[in-house]
Amino acid sequence: MKAGFGTMERLAETARREGELNVIGLPRDWVNFGEVIDTFADKYDIKVNQLEPGASSARELDIAPKLRPDVFDLTMDVAVSRADRFAPYKVQGWQDLPDHVKDPAGAWYAAYGGYMSIGYDPRAVKPPATFADLLKPGYRVALDGDPLRSAAAFDGVMAASLRAGVPKPDQGVALFAKLKQEGRLTDPAKANVIVAWDHLNAARGAHHPEAWKVTIPRDSALGGYHVQAVSKAAPHPAAARLWQEFLFSDEGQNLLQKGFARPARGEAMLMKGTLDAEQAAKLPKAPGPPVLMTIPQADAAKAYIKKEWAKSVG
């Protein structure tokens, strides 16, 4: 155990004395965080204050001086750019985390990830095998928000842009521009296809199995991770670290998987026999290892979309 708390028992004891934990940007219906939060609160008798659940990653950090969260849940690009705001801490499961999804010093580390996917109504359209299939007649397509403001929508455009694993922003914009021109780019309420993270599409499919299916296109395995970090200014430093230990424990990782996320420790847990195999089998089948955009690739794509989206798609 690190950060001067000695053992796990000592950490838990100190966290209980603090009595509270401030989390931010965690909607209860996002990758099962409602159950994760309630389980942690009951297990350790700690009150969890859920600050601004709908906050984006950038918003979490911008509002932190006012709201004073203990911990952050962030997209990797935001975490990398603001790593000076975090207190390094390595959880017990640190060695199980792939090197490319954690900061070597422990400032941030991925807890869960997913693939960009296509959710569709099988009663209305045939299963799309690729993003190009969406240009065929009958598909009414929605993104999960505006790519100029929503990370999920931006990543949807980028998944459609992949060519041999390399993002080509112009190709993604061109596809959605054509859909717009044909009157088939719409909002989610009117769509029979929604481009979104697979855990969102899979959760919808679990509730409506006859009306909603999900596929990860074979040529567009764009992945993304959400990373965790402890605030340097955490008002409850022990509870903050105990929360990380819980999220990265077998129990916490399986609870995230119950929300159709892909646990960052999943491969190690599978080898150890601690991964919930029944739930793992319910995740959408992935065509291969995820393509993770580099920070320079993402920055270049954001600049391109900022310049071209409004005039090409509107």
PDB file of C-alpha atoms in Angstrom:
ATOM      1  CA  MET A   1       0.000   0.000   0.000  1.00  0.00           C
ATOM      2  CA  LYS A   2       1.222   3.491  -0.842  1.00  0.00           C
ATOM      3  CA  ALA A   3       0.765   7.111   0.086  1.00  0.00           C
ATOM      4  CA  GLY A   4       1.471   6.552   3.763  1.00  0.00           C
ATOM      5  CA  PHE A   5      -1.623   4.461   4.588  1.00  0.00           C
ATOM      6  CA  GLY A   6       0.230   1.193   5.232  1.00  0.00           C
ATOM      7  CA  THR A   7      -2.122  -1.749   4.674  1.00  0.00           C
ATOM      8  CA  MET A   8      -5.494  -2.009   2.952  1.00  0.00           C
ATOM      9  CA  GLU A   9      -7.081  -2.337   6.398  1.00  0.00           C
ATOM     10  CA  ARG A  10      -5.434   0.885   7.549  1.00  0.00           C
ATOM     11  CA  LEU A  11      -6.508   2.657   4.348  1.00  0.00           C
ATOM     12  CA  ALA A  12     -10.119   1.496   4.780  1.00  0.00           C
ATOM     13  CA  GLU A  13     -10.114   2.514   8.439  1.00  0.00           C
ATOM     14  CA  THR A  14      -8.829   6.004   7.622  1.00  0.00           C
ATOM     15  CA  ALA A  15     -11.355   6.351   4.771  1.00  0.00           C
ATOM     16  CA  ARG A  16     -14.211   5.390   7.107  1.00  0.00           C
ATOM     17  CA  ARG A  17     -13.132   8.105   9.499  1.00  0.00           C
ATOM     18  CA  GLU A  18     -13.225  10.623   6.639  1.00  0.00           C
ATOM     19  CA  GLY A  19     -16.751   9.348   6.022  1.00  0.00           C
ATOM     20  CA  GLU A  20     -17.326  10.805   2.550  1.00  0.00           C
ATOM     21  CA  LEU A  21     -16.149  10.608  -1.052  1.00  0.00           C
ATOM     22  CA  ASN A  22     -16.767  13.175  -3.799  1.00  0.00           C
ATOM     23  CA  VAL A  23     -17.073  11.727  -7.307  1.00  0.00           C
ATOM     24  CA  ILE A  24     -17.784  13.774 -10.437  1.00  0.00           C
ATOM     25  CA  GLY A  25     -18.968  13.070 -13.984  1.00  0.00           C
ATOM     26  CA  LEU A  26     -20.422   9.620 -13.196  1.00  0.00           C
ATOM     27  CA  PRO A  27     -24.013   9.144 -14.410  1.00  0.00           C
ATOM     28  CA  ARG A  28     -25.575   6.223 -12.567  1.00  0.00           C
ATOM     29  CA  ASP A  29     -26.573   4.555 -15.847  1.00  0.00           C
ATOM     30  CA  TRP A  30     -23.041   4.810 -17.311  1.00  0.00           C
ATOM     31  CA  VAL A  31     -21.275   1.401 -17.246  1.00  0.00           C
ATOM     32  CA  ASN A  32     -23.249   0.428 -14.125  1.00  0.00           C
ATOM     33  CA  PHE A  33     -21.765   3.181 -11.951  1.00  0.00           C
ATOM     34  CA  GLY A  34     -24.973   3.372  -9.922  1.00  0.00           C
ATOM     35  CA  GLU A  35     -24.388  -0.134  -8.585  1.00  0.00           C
ATOM     36  CA  VAL A  36     -20.635   0.484  -8.285  1.00  0.00           C
ATOM     37  CA  ILE A  37     -21.236   3.569  -6.122  1.00  0.00           C
ATOM     38  CA  ASP A  38     -23.892   1.892  -3.950  1.00  0.00           C
ATOM     39  CA  THR A  39     -21.750  -1.214  -3.408  1.00  0.00           C
ATOM     40  CA  PHE A  40     -18.731   0.873  -2.377  1.00  0.00           C
ATOM     41  CA  ALA A  41     -20.850   3.006  -0.026  1.00  0.00           C
ATOM     42  CA  ASP A  42     -22.394  -0.050   1.649  1.00  0.00           C
ATOM     43  CA  LYS A  43     -19.155  -2.008   1.830  1.00  0.00           C
ATOM     44  CA  TYR A  44     -17.167   0.741   3.554  1.00  0.00           C
ATOM     45  CA  ASP A  45     -19.946   2.810   5.186  1.00  0.00           C
ATOM     46  CA  ILE A  46     -18.849   5.908   3.267  1.00  0.00           C
ATOM     47  CA  LYS A  47     -21.249   8.503   1.887  1.00  0.00           C
ATOM     48  CA  VAL A  48     -20.638   9.085  -1.829  1.00  0.00           C
ATOM     49  CA  ASN A  49     -21.463  12.601  -3.045  1.00  0.00           C
ATOM     50  CA  GLN A  50     -22.230  12.503  -6.763  1.00  0.00           C
ATOM     51  CA  LEU A  51     -21.201  15.892  -8.167  1.00  0.00           C
ATOM     52  CA  GLU A  52     -22.439  17.021 -11.592  1.00  0.00           C
ATOM     53  CA  PRO A  53     -22.974  13.514 -13.037  1.00  0.00           C
ATOM     54  CA  GLY A  54     -23.284  14.789 -16.616  1.00  0.00           C
ATOM     55  CA  ALA A  55     -19.966  16.658 -16.661  1.00  0.00           C
ATOM     56  CA  SER A  56     -17.617  16.029 -19.574  1.00  0.00           C
ATOM     57  CA  SER A  57     -13.974  15.226 -18.869  1.00  0.00           C
ATOM     58  CA  ALA A  58     -12.868  18.795 -19.556  1.00  0.00           C
ATOM     59  CA  ARG A  59     -15.710  20.155 -17.430  1.00  0.00           C
ATOM     60  CA  GLU A  60     -14.707  17.887 -14.520  1.00  0.00           C
ATOM     61  CA  LEU A  61     -11.307  19.559 -14.339  1.00  0.00           C
ATOM     62  CA  ASP A  62     -12.549  23.087 -15.037  1.00  0.00           C
ATOM     63  CA  ILE A  63     -15.099  22.961 -12.187  1.00  0.00           C
ATOM     64  CA  ALA A  64     -12.865  21.011  -9.765  1.00  0.00           C
ATOM     65  CA  PRO A  65     -11.579  24.062  -7.826  1.00  0.00           C
ATOM     66  CA  LYS A  66     -15.191  24.940  -6.966  1.00  0.00           C
ATOM     67  CA  LEU A  67     -16.756  21.504  -6.420  1.00  0.00           C
ATOM     68  CA  ARG A  68     -13.657  19.793  -4.962  1.00  0.00           C
ATOM     69  CA  PRO A  69     -13.987  16.202  -6.216  1.00  0.00           C
ATOM     70  CA  ASP A  70     -11.695  13.558  -4.737  1.00  0.00           C
ATOM     71  CA  VAL A  71     -11.369  11.515  -7.909  1.00  0.00           C
ATOM     72  CA  PHE A  72     -11.794  11.905 -11.657  1.00  0.00           C
ATOM     73  CA  ASP A  73     -13.083   9.646 -14.453  1.00  0.00           C
ATOM     74  CA  LEU A  74     -11.659  11.040 -17.707  1.00  0.00           C
ATOM     75  CA  THR A  75     -10.987  10.306 -21.332  1.00  0.00           C
ATOM     76  CA  MET A  76      -7.321   9.527 -21.827  1.00  0.00           C
ATOM     77  CA  ASP A  77      -6.496  12.596 -23.917  1.00  0.00           C
ATOM     78  CA  VAL A  78      -7.817  14.944 -21.230  1.00  0.00           C
ATOM     79  CA  ALA A  79      -5.975  13.059 -18.478  1.00  0.00           C
ATOM     80  CA  VAL A  80      -2.675  13.177 -20.361  1.00  0.00           C
ATOM     81  CA  SER A  81      -2.957  16.924 -20.919  1.00  0.00           C
ATOM     82  CA  ARG A  82      -3.786  17.709 -17.270  1.00  0.00           C
ATOM     83  CA  ALA A  83      -1.677  15.137 -15.413  1.00  0.00           C
ATOM     84  CA  ASP A  84      -0.221  17.841 -13.166  1.00  0.00           C
ATOM     85  CA  ARG A  85      -3.606  18.012 -11.387  1.00  0.00           C
ATOM     86  CA  PHE A  86      -3.366  14.439 -10.084  1.00  0.00           C
ATOM     87  CA  ALA A  87      -1.754  12.762  -7.080  1.00  0.00           C
ATOM     88  CA  PRO A  88       0.167   9.674  -8.254  1.00  0.00           C
ATOM     89  CA  TYR A  89      -1.145   6.437  -6.758  1.00  0.00           C
ATOM     90  CA  LYS A  90      -0.660   2.831  -7.897  1.00  0.00           C
ATOM     91  CA  VAL A  91      -3.446   0.399  -7.044  1.00  0.00           C
ATOM     92  CA  GLN A  92      -2.758  -3.187  -5.980  1.00  0.00           C
ATOM     93  CA  GLY A  93      -3.761  -4.433  -9.445  1.00  0.00           C
ATOM     94  CA  TRP A  94      -1.259  -2.088 -11.140  1.00  0.00           C
ATOM     95  CA  GLN A  95       0.774  -4.866 -12.770  1.00  0.00           C
ATOM     96  CA  ASP A  96      -2.368  -6.248 -14.453  1.00  0.00           C
ATOM     97  CA  LEU A  97      -2.940  -3.009 -16.372  1.00  0.00           C
ATOM     98  CA  PRO A  98      -1.452  -2.854 -19.885  1.00  0.00           C
ATOM     99  CA  ASP A  99       1.445  -0.376 -20.054  1.00  0.00           C
ATOM    100  CA  HIS A 100      -0.107   1.668 -22.869  1.00  0.00           C
ATOM    101  CA  VAL A 101      -3.159   2.603 -20.765  1.00  0.00           C
ATOM    102  CA  LYS A 102      -1.416   3.873 -17.643  1.00  0.00           C
ATOM    103  CA  ASP A 103       0.944   6.670 -16.705  1.00  0.00           C
ATOM    104  CA  PRO A 104       4.281   5.150 -15.561  1.00  0.00           C
ATOM    105  CA  ALA A 105       4.307   7.421 -12.505  1.00  0.00           C
ATOM    106  CA  GLY A 106       0.748   6.486 -11.519  1.00  0.00           C
ATOM    107  CA  ALA A 107      -0.927   9.838 -12.233  1.00  0.00           C
ATOM    108  CA  TRP A 108      -3.715   8.136 -14.235  1.00  0.00           C
ATOM    109  CA  TYR A 109      -4.661   4.619 -15.303  1.00  0.00           C
ATOM    110  CA  ALA A 110      -7.455   3.070 -17.351  1.00  0.00           C
ATOM    111  CA  ALA A 111     -10.276   1.329 -15.483  1.00  0.00           C
ATOM    112  CA  TYR A 112     -12.454   0.318 -18.413  1.00  0.00           C
ATOM    113  CA  GLY A 113     -12.803   0.700 -22.142  1.00  0.00           C
ATOM    114  CA  GLY A 114     -14.978  -0.054 -25.114  1.00  0.00           C
ATOM    115  CA  TYR A 115     -15.293  -0.069 -28.885  1.00  0.00           C
ATOM    116  CA  MET A 116     -17.168   2.349 -31.087  1.00  0.00           C
ATOM    117  CA  SER A 117     -20.116   0.394 -32.441  1.00  0.00           C
ATOM    118  CA  ILE A 118     -23.203   0.465 -34.609  1.00  0.00           C
ATOM    119  CA  GLY A 119     -26.483  -0.239 -32.858  1.00  0.00           C
ATOM    120  CA  TYR A 120     -29.408  -1.024 -35.164  1.00  0.00           C
ATOM    121  CA  ASP A 121     -33.036  -2.082 -35.236  1.00  0.00           C
ATOM    122  CA  PRO A 122     -33.036  -5.539 -36.895  1.00  0.00           C
ATOM    123  CA  ARG A 123     -36.754  -5.175 -37.658  1.00  0.00           C
ATOM    124  CA  ALA A 124     -36.005  -2.217 -39.924  1.00  0.00           C
ATOM    125  CA  VAL A 125     -32.574  -2.786 -41.470  1.00  0.00           C
ATOM    126  CA  LYS A 126     -30.102  -5.532 -42.269  1.00  0.00           C
ATOM    127  CA  PRO A 127     -27.028  -5.868 -40.002  1.00  0.00           C
ATOM    128  CA  PRO A 128     -24.393  -3.379 -41.256  1.00  0.00           C
ATOM    129  CA  ALA A 129     -20.977  -5.008 -41.608  1.00  0.00           C
ATOM    130  CA  THR A 130     -19.079  -1.766 -42.210  1.00  0.00           C
ATOM    131  CA  PHE A 131     -19.675   1.963 -41.900  1.00  0.00           C
ATOM    132  CA  ALA A 132     -19.895   2.126 -45.686  1.00  0.00           C
ATOM    133  CA  ASP A 133     -23.033  -0.043 -45.468  1.00  0.00           C
ATOM    134  CA  LEU A 134     -24.798   2.885 -43.810  1.00  0.00           C
ATOM    135  CA  LEU A 135     -24.821   4.624 -47.188  1.00  0.00           C
ATOM    136  CA  LYS A 136     -27.169   1.948 -48.530  1.00  0.00           C
ATOM    137  CA  PRO A 137     -30.895   2.773 -48.672  1.00  0.00           C
ATOM    138  CA  GLY A 138     -32.993   2.400 -45.544  1.00  0.00           C
ATOM    139  CA  TYR A 139     -30.530   3.374 -42.840  1.00  0.00           C
ATOM    140  CA  ARG A 140     -31.493   6.409 -40.742  1.00  0.00           C
ATOM    141  CA  VAL A 141     -28.387   7.201 -38.764  1.00  0.00           C
ATOM    142  CA  ALA A 142     -27.662   9.129 -35.568  1.00  0.00           C
ATOM    143  CA  LEU A 143     -24.471  10.019 -33.749  1.00  0.00           C
ATOM    144  CA  ASP A 144     -24.317  10.189 -29.961  1.00  0.00           C
ATOM    145  CA  GLY A 145     -24.309  13.993 -29.910  1.00  0.00           C
ATOM    146  CA  ASP A 146     -22.514  16.723 -31.863  1.00  0.00           C
ATOM    147  CA  PRO A 147     -18.890  15.839 -32.739  1.00  0.00           C
ATOM    148  CA  LEU A 148     -17.882  19.452 -32.093  1.00  0.00           C
ATOM    149  CA  ARG A 149     -18.978  19.082 -28.451  1.00  0.00           C
ATOM    150  CA  SER A 150     -19.343  15.378 -27.679  1.00  0.00           C
ATOM    151  CA  ALA A 151     -16.346  13.030 -27.375  1.00  0.00           C
ATOM    152  CA  ALA A 152     -18.583  10.063 -28.193  1.00  0.00           C
ATOM    153  CA  ALA A 153     -19.863  11.677 -31.408  1.00  0.00           C
ATOM    154  CA  PHE A 154     -16.341  12.720 -32.383  1.00  0.00           C
ATOM    155  CA  ASP A 155     -15.153   9.132 -31.886  1.00  0.00           C
ATOM    156  CA  GLY A 156     -18.082   7.895 -33.976  1.00  0.00           C
ATOM    157  CA  VAL A 157     -16.904  10.024 -36.878  1.00  0.00           C
ATOM    158  CA  MET A 158     -13.349   8.803 -36.325  1.00  0.00           C
ATOM    159  CA  ALA A 159     -14.399   5.144 -36.315  1.00  0.00           C
ATOM    160  CA  ALA A 160     -16.045   5.727 -39.684  1.00  0.00           C
ATOM    161  CA  SER A 161     -12.812   7.348 -40.867  1.00  0.00           C
ATOM    162  CA  LEU A 162     -10.477   4.412 -40.213  1.00  0.00           C
ATOM    163  CA  ARG A 163      -8.605   3.061 -43.192  1.00  0.00           C
ATOM    164  CA  ALA A 164      -6.326   0.082 -42.406  1.00  0.00           C
ATOM    165  CA  GLY A 165      -6.274   1.206 -38.778  1.00  0.00           C
ATOM    166  CA  VAL A 166      -5.322   4.802 -39.580  1.00  0.00           C
ATOM    167  CA  PRO A 167      -7.781   7.684 -38.967  1.00  0.00           C
ATOM    168  CA  LYS A 168      -8.611   9.717 -42.077  1.00  0.00           C
ATOM    169  CA  PRO A 169     -10.866  12.509 -40.775  1.00  0.00           C
ATOM    170  CA  ASP A 170     -11.917  13.617 -44.253  1.00  0.00           C
ATOM    171  CA  GLN A 171     -13.348  10.162 -44.939  1.00  0.00           C
ATOM    172  CA  GLY A 172     -15.433  10.185 -41.771  1.00  0.00           C
ATOM    173  CA  VAL A 173     -16.781  13.662 -42.429  1.00  0.00           C
ATOM    174  CA  ALA A 174     -17.553  12.733 -46.043  1.00  0.00           C
ATOM    175  CA  LEU A 175     -19.661   9.741 -44.977  1.00  0.00           C
ATOM    176  CA  PHE A 176     -21.806  11.748 -42.581  1.00  0.00           C
ATOM    177  CA  ALA A 177     -22.039  14.640 -45.043  1.00  0.00           C
ATOM    178  CA  LYS A 178     -23.504  12.258 -47.631  1.00  0.00           C
ATOM    179  CA  LEU A 179     -25.999  10.913 -45.090  1.00  0.00           C
ATOM    180  CA  LYS A 180     -26.973  14.499 -44.250  1.00  0.00           C
ATOM    181  CA  GLN A 181     -27.429  15.414 -47.911  1.00  0.00           C
ATOM    182  CA  GLU A 182     -29.727  12.428 -48.356  1.00  0.00           C
ATOM    183  CA  GLY A 183     -31.773  13.359 -45.294  1.00  0.00           C
ATOM    184  CA  ARG A 184     -30.733  10.221 -43.418  1.00  0.00           C
ATOM    185  CA  LEU A 185     -28.600  11.759 -40.656  1.00  0.00           C
ATOM    186  CA  THR A 186     -31.075  12.323 -37.856  1.00  0.00           C
ATOM    187  CA  ASP A 187     -31.420  12.393 -34.084  1.00  0.00           C
ATOM    188  CA  PRO A 188     -31.467   9.192 -31.972  1.00  0.00           C
ATOM    189  CA  ALA A 189     -35.237   9.263 -31.405  1.00  0.00           C
ATOM    190  CA  LYS A 190     -35.863   8.971 -35.175  1.00  0.00           C
ATOM    191  CA  ALA A 191     -32.941   6.697 -36.077  1.00  0.00           C
ATOM    192  CA  ASN A 192     -32.846   2.969 -36.767  1.00  0.00           C
ATOM    193  CA  VAL A 193     -29.055   3.088 -36.407  1.00  0.00           C
ATOM    194  CA  ILE A 194     -27.050   4.796 -33.642  1.00  0.00           C
ATOM    195  CA  VAL A 195     -23.267   5.094 -33.703  1.00  0.00           C
ATOM    196  CA  ALA A 196     -22.168   4.955 -30.057  1.00  0.00           C
ATOM    197  CA  TRP A 197     -19.895   3.163 -27.620  1.00  0.00           C
ATOM    198  CA  ASP A 198     -20.637  -0.555 -27.536  1.00  0.00           C
ATOM    199  CA  HIS A 199     -21.532  -0.538 -23.843  1.00  0.00           C
ATOM    200  CA  LEU A 200     -24.354   1.930 -24.542  1.00  0.00           C
ATOM    201  CA  ASN A 201     -25.687   0.010 -27.530  1.00  0.00           C
ATOM    202  CA  ALA A 202     -25.296  -3.313 -25.691  1.00  0.00           C
ATOM    203  CA  ALA A 203     -27.181  -2.019 -22.647  1.00  0.00           C
ATOM    204  CA  ARG A 204     -30.030  -0.887 -24.892  1.00  0.00           C
ATOM    205  CA  GLY A 205     -30.021  -4.287 -26.582  1.00  0.00           C
ATOM    206  CA  ALA A 206     -30.181  -6.054 -23.215  1.00  0.00           C
ATOM    207  CA  HIS A 207     -33.375  -4.161 -22.416  1.00  0.00           C
ATOM    208  CA  HIS A 208     -34.884  -4.583 -25.906  1.00  0.00           C
ATOM    209  CA  PRO A 209     -33.320  -7.766 -27.387  1.00  0.00           C
ATOM    210  CA  GLU A 210     -35.779  -8.072 -30.273  1.00  0.00           C
ATOM    211  CA  ALA A 211     -35.578  -4.408 -31.227  1.00  0.00           C
ATOM    212  CA  TRP A 212     -31.887  -3.584 -30.874  1.00  0.00           C
ATOM    213  CA  LYS A 213     -28.669  -5.330 -31.869  1.00  0.00           C
ATOM    214  CA  VAL A 214     -25.075  -4.140 -31.833  1.00  0.00           C
ATOM    215  CA  THR A 215     -22.098  -4.783 -34.057  1.00  0.00           C
ATOM    216  CA  ILE A 216     -18.501  -3.575 -34.121  1.00  0.00           C
ATOM    217  CA  PRO A 217     -17.601  -3.128 -37.808  1.00  0.00           C
ATOM    218  CA  ARG A 218     -14.832  -5.489 -38.866  1.00  0.00           C
ATOM    219  CA  ASP A 219     -12.717  -2.731 -40.415  1.00  0.00           C
ATOM    220  CA  SER A 220     -13.264  -0.091 -37.718  1.00  0.00           C
ATOM    221  CA  ALA A 221     -12.233  -1.420 -34.310  1.00  0.00           C
ATOM    222  CA  LEU A 222     -11.764   2.009 -32.742  1.00  0.00           C
ATOM    223  CA  GLY A 223     -11.330   1.704 -28.999  1.00  0.00           C
ATOM    224  CA  GLY A 224     -11.227   4.131 -26.133  1.00  0.00           C
ATOM    225  CA  TYR A 225     -10.508   4.006 -22.416  1.00  0.00           C
ATOM    226  CA  HIS A 226     -11.702   5.958 -19.421  1.00  0.00           C
ATOM    227  CA  VAL A 227      -8.963   6.553 -16.903  1.00  0.00           C
ATOM    228  CA  GLN A 228      -9.055   7.240 -13.177  1.00  0.00           C
ATOM    229  CA  ALA A 229      -7.055   9.739 -11.160  1.00  0.00           C
ATOM    230  CA  VAL A 230      -6.862  11.050  -7.609  1.00  0.00           C
ATOM    231  CA  SER A 231      -7.090  14.819  -7.227  1.00  0.00           C
ATOM    232  CA  LYS A 232      -4.057  16.516  -5.701  1.00  0.00           C
ATOM    233  CA  ALA A 233      -6.561  18.626  -3.779  1.00  0.00           C
ATOM    234  CA  ALA A 234      -8.747  15.709  -2.649  1.00  0.00           C
ATOM    235  CA  PRO A 235     -10.620  16.660   0.546  1.00  0.00           C
ATOM    236  CA  HIS A 236     -10.872  12.941   1.412  1.00  0.00           C
ATOM    237  CA  PRO A 237      -7.490  11.504   0.355  1.00  0.00           C
ATOM    238  CA  ALA A 238      -7.920   8.075   1.958  1.00  0.00           C
ATOM    239  CA  ALA A 239     -11.431   7.587   0.562  1.00  0.00           C
ATOM    240  CA  ALA A 240     -10.121   8.652  -2.858  1.00  0.00           C
ATOM    241  CA  ARG A 241      -7.485   5.916  -2.813  1.00  0.00           C
ATOM    242  CA  LEU A 242      -9.872   3.327  -1.379  1.00  0.00           C
ATOM    243  CA  TRP A 243     -12.259   4.097  -4.248  1.00  0.00           C
ATOM    244  CA  GLN A 244      -9.479   3.374  -6.731  1.00  0.00           C
ATOM    245  CA  GLU A 245      -8.658   0.107  -4.988  1.00  0.00           C
ATOM    246  CA  PHE A 246     -12.318  -0.884  -5.172  1.00  0.00           C
ATOM    247  CA  LEU A 247     -12.689   0.051  -8.863  1.00  0.00           C
ATOM    248  CA  PHE A 248      -9.634  -2.008  -9.764  1.00  0.00           C
ATOM    249  CA  SER A 249     -10.483  -4.973  -7.533  1.00  0.00           C
ATOM    250  CA  ASP A 250     -12.019  -8.086  -9.099  1.00  0.00           C
ATOM    251  CA  GLU A 251     -15.366  -7.028  -7.628  1.00  0.00           C
ATOM    252  CA  GLY A 252     -15.196  -3.506  -9.037  1.00  0.00           C
ATOM    253  CA  GLN A 253     -14.000  -4.610 -12.462  1.00  0.00           C
ATOM    254  CA  ASN A 254     -16.782  -7.204 -12.717  1.00  0.00           C
ATOM    255  CA  LEU A 255     -19.363  -4.589 -11.732  1.00  0.00           C
ATOM    256  CA  LEU A 256     -18.145  -2.349 -14.564  1.00  0.00           C
ATOM    257  CA  GLN A 257     -18.327  -5.301 -16.950  1.00  0.00           C
ATOM    258  CA  LYS A 258     -21.938  -5.819 -15.795  1.00  0.00           C
ATOM    259  CA  GLY A 259     -22.519  -2.417 -17.421  1.00  0.00           C
ATOM    260  CA  PHE A 260     -21.034  -3.843 -20.663  1.00  0.00           C
ATOM    261  CA  ALA A 261     -17.697  -2.051 -20.243  1.00  0.00           C
ATOM    262  CA  ARG A 262     -14.459  -3.943 -20.870  1.00  0.00           C
ATOM    263  CA  PRO A 263     -12.423  -4.070 -17.634  1.00  0.00           C
ATOM    264  CA  ALA A 264      -8.844  -2.856 -17.971  1.00  0.00           C
ATOM    265  CA  ARG A 265      -7.708  -5.823 -15.835  1.00  0.00           C
ATOM    266  CA  GLY A 266      -9.918  -8.172 -17.859  1.00  0.00           C
ATOM    267  CA  GLU A 267      -7.168 -10.197 -19.525  1.00  0.00           C
ATOM    268  CA  ALA A 268      -5.323 -10.810 -16.245  1.00  0.00           C
ATOM    269  CA  MET A 269      -8.587 -11.651 -14.472  1.00  0.00           C
ATOM    270  CA  LEU A 270      -9.474 -14.133 -17.227  1.00  0.00           C
ATOM    271  CA  MET A 271      -6.146 -15.878 -16.735  1.00  0.00           C
ATOM    272  CA  LYS A 272      -6.703 -15.980 -12.962  1.00  0.00           C
ATOM    273  CA  GLY A 273     -10.269 -17.221 -13.290  1.00  0.00           C
ATOM    274  CA  THR A 274     -11.779 -14.187 -11.529  1.00  0.00           C
ATOM    275  CA  LEU A 275     -13.510 -12.571 -14.530  1.00  0.00           C
ATOM    276  CA  ASP A 276     -17.303 -13.008 -14.704  1.00  0.00           C
ATOM    277  CA  ALA A 277     -17.257 -15.233 -17.789  1.00  0.00           C
ATOM    278  CA  GLU A 278     -21.050 -15.307 -18.166  1.00  0.00           C
ATOM    279  CA  GLN A 279     -21.223 -11.520 -18.408  1.00  0.00           C
ATOM    280  CA  ALA A 280     -18.099 -11.364 -20.602  1.00  0.00           C
ATOM    281  CA  ALA A 281     -19.881 -13.583 -23.130  1.00  0.00           C
ATOM    282  CA  LYS A 282     -22.655 -10.968 -23.397  1.00  0.00           C
ATOM    283  CA  LEU A 283     -20.290  -8.241 -24.653  1.00  0.00           C
ATOM    284  CA  PRO A 284     -20.415  -7.471 -28.381  1.00  0.00           C
ATOM    285  CA  LYS A 285     -17.881  -9.538 -30.309  1.00  0.00           C
ATOM    286  CA  ALA A 286     -14.798  -7.503 -31.177  1.00  0.00           C
ATOM    287  CA  PRO A 287     -13.117  -7.980 -34.572  1.00  0.00           C
ATOM    288  CA  GLY A 288      -9.639  -7.624 -33.073  1.00  0.00           C
ATOM    289  CA  PRO A 289      -7.518  -5.546 -30.709  1.00  0.00           C
ATOM    290  CA  PRO A 290      -8.723  -1.948 -30.433  1.00  0.00           C
ATOM    291  CA  VAL A 291      -7.206   0.808 -32.535  1.00  0.00           C
ATOM    292  CA  LEU A 292      -6.288   3.581 -30.109  1.00  0.00           C
ATOM    293  CA  MET A 293      -5.724   7.000 -31.616  1.00  0.00           C
ATOM    294  CA  THR A 294      -2.537   8.737 -30.567  1.00  0.00           C
ATOM    295  CA  ILE A 295      -2.770  12.190 -29.015  1.00  0.00           C
ATOM    296  CA  PRO A 296      -1.333  13.824 -32.196  1.00  0.00           C
ATOM    297  CA  GLN A 297      -3.846  11.918 -34.356  1.00  0.00           C
ATOM    298  CA  ALA A 298      -6.731  13.001 -32.139  1.00  0.00           C
ATOM    299  CA  ASP A 299      -5.541  16.620 -32.055  1.00  0.00           C
ATOM    300  CA  ALA A 300      -5.231  16.733 -35.846  1.00  0.00           C
ATOM    301  CA  ALA A 301      -8.667  15.156 -36.271  1.00  0.00           C
ATOM    302  CA  LYS A 302     -10.292  17.611 -33.846  1.00  0.00           C
ATOM    303  CA  ALA A 303      -8.759  20.536 -35.742  1.00  0.00           C
ATOM    304  CA  TYR A 304     -10.042  19.141 -39.045  1.00  0.00           C
ATOM    305  CA  ILE A 305     -13.563  18.515 -37.757  1.00  0.00           C
ATOM    306  CA  LYS A 306     -13.716  21.934 -36.123  1.00  0.00           C
ATOM    307  CA  LYS A 307     -12.882  23.453 -39.496  1.00  0.00           C
ATOM    308  CA  GLU A 308     -14.975  21.219 -41.773  1.00  0.00           C
ATOM    309  CA  TRP A 309     -17.969  19.758 -39.899  1.00  0.00           C
ATOM    310  CA  ALA A 310     -20.231  22.808 -39.875  1.00  0.00           C
ATOM    311  CA  LYS A 311     -19.816  23.588 -43.563  1.00  0.00           C
ATOM    312  CA  SER A 312     -19.853  19.941 -44.740  1.00  0.00           C
ATOM    313  CA  VAL A 313     -22.520  18.492 -42.451  1.00  0.00           C
ATOM    314  CA  GLY A 314     -24.011  21.376 -40.489  1.00  0.00           C
TER     315      GLY A 314
END
